[in-house]
Amino acid sequence: METEIKTLTARLLAHRVVPRGDALAKKALLDDSFRLELDKSLAAVGLRLVENPYAEHVAVALLPEMTEPVFGSGDAWLNNNLGLPRDGVALLVILWSLIILPKRERQIARVEAGKESQSDMFGAQKPLETGEAVSTGVSEDALYADFGKALGGRTRFNANLGRLVNLGFIVRRNRWLDEGPMLDLMIDYAQLAPRIIEGALADVLLRREGRDALADKRAEAAEDEAEAVDDSAGPLFDLPPDEDAAHEETR
């Protein structure tokens, strides 16, 4: 076991990611005793295993208690340890929002649909679909048209795209950007997704193809609020009789 743990740890550090289907990665995910020893080994150097059932790879990241010693050790707090400038981090968040959020919604929807259609209470659970079956990319030209000027222009945009490709966050083919092995692992979905969906990027994402789900959620919320209003309270804006008549004539 010790040799296997050393091998997996070394591969995670050298390659940054290991496919989920790899024999040692599978063992780490399914064998509790192996996972316990692996966690101890990684924790000894301030690291932890990062994985989620929606991603095709596993990786390592800092333990929470190591964040301040690593990122706050200089004169200023670092926003990443990958050498990305601020506009590069912004581009990464935008790509994550356009690729991972729709992918996660499709994965969750398929899981829920599978539960509804399952007739056998004790039937085997199907593995989550990943990869191209649920993940779609974005057009590089469309991305630049929407965000390029805000991210420093064409030169900075291309430079940061190149950095993200080299770091494994995206795959760039014929001016089309697809999910890389790191994109769904290195950003915490539970923390960032609510900030994106309800925050500053929400209106921008609503204008992007494939973000209709956000509009549906808002519409459902508005309908729920409307239904909660007591009909006996009368209209919210009640015109005086003469203004109401004039209003009717002009309609």
Coordinates of C-alpha atoms in Angstrom, one line a residue:
M1 CA 0.0 0.0 0.0
E2 CA 2.8 2.4 0.8
T3 CA 4.3 2.1 -2.6
E4 CA 0.9 2.7 -4.3
I5 CA 0.3 5.8 -2.1
K6 CA 3.8 7.2 -3.0
T7 CA 3.1 6.5 -6.7
L8 CA -0.3 8.2 -6.7
T9 CA 1.0 11.1 -4.7
A10 CA 4.0 11.6 -7.0
R11 CA 1.8 11.4 -10.1
L12 CA -0.7 13.9 -8.7
L13 CA 2.2 16.4 -8.0
A14 CA 3.9 15.8 -11.3
H15 CA 0.9 15.7 -13.6
R16 CA -1.4 17.9 -11.5
V17 CA -4.4 15.6 -12.4
V18 CA -5.0 11.9 -12.7
P19 CA -8.0 10.4 -14.6
R20 CA -10.8 9.2 -12.4
G21 CA -10.7 5.8 -14.2
D22 CA -7.0 5.2 -13.3
A23 CA -6.5 2.1 -11.2
L24 CA -4.9 4.0 -8.2
A25 CA -7.4 6.8 -8.5
K26 CA -10.3 4.3 -8.3
K27 CA -8.7 2.7 -5.3
A28 CA -8.5 6.1 -3.6
L29 CA -12.2 6.7 -4.2
L30 CA -13.5 3.2 -3.3
D31 CA -11.1 1.8 -0.7
D32 CA -11.6 3.4 2.6
S33 CA -8.4 2.2 4.2
F34 CA -6.3 3.3 1.2
R35 CA -8.0 6.7 1.2
L36 CA -7.3 7.2 4.9
E37 CA -3.6 6.5 4.4
L38 CA -3.5 8.7 1.3
D39 CA -5.2 11.6 3.2
K40 CA -2.6 11.2 6.0
S41 CA 0.2 11.2 3.5
L42 CA -1.0 14.3 1.7
A43 CA -1.9 16.2 4.9
A44 CA 1.7 15.7 6.1
V45 CA 2.7 18.2 3.4
G46 CA -0.3 20.5 3.7
L47 CA -2.3 19.0 0.8
R48 CA -5.7 17.2 0.3
L49 CA -7.2 15.1 -2.5
V50 CA -9.7 17.1 -4.6
E51 CA -12.4 15.1 -6.4
N52 CA -16.1 15.3 -7.2
P53 CA -18.5 12.9 -8.9
Y54 CA -19.1 15.3 -11.7
A55 CA -15.4 15.6 -12.8
E56 CA -13.4 13.1 -14.9
H57 CA -10.2 13.7 -12.9
V58 CA -8.8 14.0 -9.4
A59 CA -6.2 16.4 -8.2
V60 CA -4.6 17.9 -5.0
A61 CA -5.1 21.3 -3.4
L62 CA -4.0 23.1 -0.2
L63 CA -5.6 22.2 3.1
P64 CA -7.7 25.2 4.4
E65 CA -5.3 25.8 7.2
M66 CA -2.4 26.2 4.8
T67 CA -4.1 29.0 2.8
E68 CA -2.8 31.9 4.8
P69 CA 0.8 30.6 5.1
V70 CA 0.9 30.1 1.4
F71 CA -1.1 33.0 0.0
G72 CA -0.4 35.5 2.7
S73 CA 3.3 35.0 3.1
G74 CA 4.4 38.0 0.8
D75 CA 3.8 41.7 1.0
A76 CA 0.3 41.3 -0.6
W77 CA -2.2 38.4 -0.5
L78 CA -1.9 36.3 -3.5
N79 CA -5.2 35.5 -5.4
N80 CA -3.7 32.3 -6.9
N81 CA -0.4 30.3 -6.9
L82 CA -0.4 29.7 -10.6
G83 CA 1.1 32.9 -11.7
L84 CA -2.2 34.2 -13.2
P85 CA -2.7 38.0 -13.3
R86 CA -6.0 39.5 -12.2
D87 CA -7.4 39.6 -15.7
G88 CA -6.4 36.0 -16.1
V89 CA -8.3 35.0 -13.0
A90 CA -11.3 37.0 -14.2
L91 CA -11.2 35.1 -17.6
L92 CA -11.0 31.8 -15.7
V93 CA -14.1 32.6 -13.6
I94 CA -16.0 33.6 -16.8
L95 CA -15.0 30.4 -18.6
W96 CA -16.0 28.4 -15.5
S97 CA -19.4 30.1 -15.5
L98 CA -20.1 29.5 -19.1
I99 CA -18.9 25.9 -19.2
I100 CA -19.2 24.3 -15.8
L101 CA -22.5 25.8 -14.6
P102 CA -24.5 24.6 -17.7
K103 CA -22.7 21.2 -17.5
R104 CA -23.6 20.8 -13.8
E105 CA -27.2 21.7 -14.5
R106 CA -27.4 19.0 -17.2
Q107 CA -25.8 16.4 -15.0
I108 CA -28.1 17.1 -12.1
A109 CA -31.2 17.1 -14.4
R110 CA -30.2 13.7 -15.8
V111 CA -29.7 12.3 -12.3
E112 CA -33.1 13.6 -11.2
A113 CA -34.7 12.2 -14.4
G114 CA -33.1 8.8 -13.7
K115 CA -34.5 8.8 -10.2
E116 CA -38.0 9.5 -11.4
S117 CA -37.9 6.7 -14.0
Q118 CA -36.3 4.1 -11.7
S119 CA -38.9 1.5 -11.0
D120 CA -36.6 -0.7 -8.8
M121 CA -36.1 0.8 -5.4
F122 CA -32.9 -1.2 -4.9
G123 CA -31.7 -0.9 -8.5
A124 CA -28.1 -0.2 -9.2
Q125 CA -27.3 3.5 -9.5
K126 CA -26.0 4.5 -12.9
P127 CA -22.7 6.5 -13.0
L128 CA -22.9 10.2 -13.6
E129 CA -22.4 11.2 -17.2
T130 CA -19.3 13.3 -17.8
G131 CA -17.2 14.5 -20.7
E132 CA -18.7 15.6 -24.0
A133 CA -22.0 14.0 -23.2
V134 CA -22.8 16.9 -20.9
S135 CA -20.0 19.4 -21.3
T136 CA -20.1 21.9 -24.2
G137 CA -17.6 24.6 -24.9
V138 CA -17.8 28.2 -26.0
S139 CA -16.7 30.1 -29.1
E140 CA -13.5 32.0 -28.6
D141 CA -14.7 34.8 -30.9
A142 CA -18.0 35.2 -29.0
L143 CA -16.2 35.2 -25.7
Y144 CA -13.9 38.0 -26.9
A145 CA -16.9 40.0 -28.2
D146 CA -18.6 39.8 -24.8
F147 CA -15.6 40.3 -22.5
G148 CA -12.4 40.9 -24.5
K149 CA -12.2 44.7 -24.0
A150 CA -13.0 44.5 -20.3
L151 CA -10.1 41.9 -20.0
G152 CA -7.4 44.1 -21.5
G153 CA -7.9 43.7 -25.3
R154 CA -6.8 41.1 -27.8
T155 CA -3.2 40.8 -26.7
R156 CA -4.0 40.3 -23.0
F157 CA -7.0 38.0 -23.9
N158 CA -4.8 35.7 -26.0
A159 CA -2.0 35.7 -23.5
N160 CA -4.3 34.7 -20.7
L161 CA -6.0 32.0 -22.8
G162 CA -2.6 30.5 -23.5
R163 CA -1.9 30.4 -19.8
L164 CA -5.2 28.7 -19.0
V165 CA -4.5 26.1 -21.7
N166 CA -1.0 25.4 -20.4
L167 CA -2.4 25.0 -16.8
G168 CA -5.0 22.5 -18.0
F169 CA -8.1 24.6 -17.4
I170 CA -9.3 24.7 -21.0
V171 CA -8.6 23.0 -24.3
R172 CA -8.3 25.2 -27.3
R173 CA -9.2 23.8 -30.8
N174 CA -10.0 25.8 -33.9
R175 CA -11.1 28.9 -32.0
W176 CA -13.4 26.8 -29.8
L177 CA -12.8 26.4 -26.0
D178 CA -13.7 23.2 -24.2
E179 CA -13.4 22.1 -20.6
G180 CA -9.9 21.0 -19.5
P181 CA -9.2 18.5 -16.7
M182 CA -8.6 21.2 -14.0
L183 CA -11.7 23.4 -14.7
D184 CA -14.2 21.4 -12.6
L185 CA -11.8 20.6 -9.8
M186 CA -9.9 23.8 -8.8
I187 CA -12.9 26.0 -8.3
D188 CA -15.4 25.3 -5.4
Y189 CA -18.8 25.0 -7.0
A190 CA -20.7 25.3 -3.8
Q191 CA -19.1 28.6 -3.0
L192 CA -18.9 30.2 -6.4
A193 CA -22.1 29.1 -8.1
P194 CA -24.5 31.1 -5.9
R195 CA -22.3 34.2 -6.3
I196 CA -22.4 33.8 -10.1
I197 CA -26.0 33.0 -10.5
E198 CA -27.3 35.7 -8.1
G199 CA -24.4 38.2 -8.5
A200 CA -22.7 40.5 -11.0
L201 CA -22.4 38.1 -13.9
A202 CA -26.0 36.9 -13.8
D203 CA -27.4 39.4 -16.3
V204 CA -24.5 38.8 -18.7
L205 CA -24.9 35.1 -18.5
L206 CA -28.6 35.5 -19.2
R207 CA -27.7 36.9 -22.7
R208 CA -25.5 33.9 -23.4
E209 CA -26.7 30.9 -25.3
G210 CA -27.5 28.0 -22.9
R211 CA -28.3 30.1 -19.9
D212 CA -32.1 29.9 -20.1
A213 CA -32.2 28.0 -16.9
L214 CA -31.3 31.1 -15.0
A215 CA -34.2 33.0 -16.5
D216 CA -36.5 30.0 -15.6
K217 CA -35.4 30.1 -12.0
R218 CA -36.0 33.8 -11.8
A219 CA -39.4 33.5 -13.5
E220 CA -40.4 30.7 -11.1
A221 CA -39.4 32.8 -8.1
A222 CA -41.4 35.8 -9.4
E223 CA -44.5 33.5 -9.9
D224 CA -44.1 32.2 -6.3
E225 CA -44.0 35.8 -5.0
A226 CA -47.0 36.8 -7.1
E227 CA -49.0 33.8 -5.8
A228 CA -48.1 34.8 -2.3
V229 CA -49.8 38.2 -2.6
D230 CA -53.3 38.3 -1.0
D231 CA -55.9 39.0 -3.7
S232 CA -58.1 40.7 -1.2
A233 CA -55.5 43.5 -0.8
G234 CA -56.4 44.9 -4.2
P235 CA -54.2 46.1 -7.0
L236 CA -50.8 47.5 -6.1
F237 CA -51.4 50.6 -8.2
D238 CA -55.0 51.8 -8.2
L239 CA -55.8 54.7 -10.6
P240 CA -58.4 57.3 -9.6
P241 CA -61.7 56.8 -11.5
D242 CA -61.1 59.6 -14.1
E243 CA -57.6 58.5 -14.8
D244 CA -58.7 54.9 -14.9
A245 CA -61.3 55.8 -17.6
A246 CA -58.8 57.7 -19.6
H247 CA -56.4 54.8 -19.3
E248 CA -59.0 52.5 -20.7
E249 CA -59.8 54.8 -23.7
T250 CA -56.2 54.9 -24.7
R251 CA -55.8 51.1 -24.8

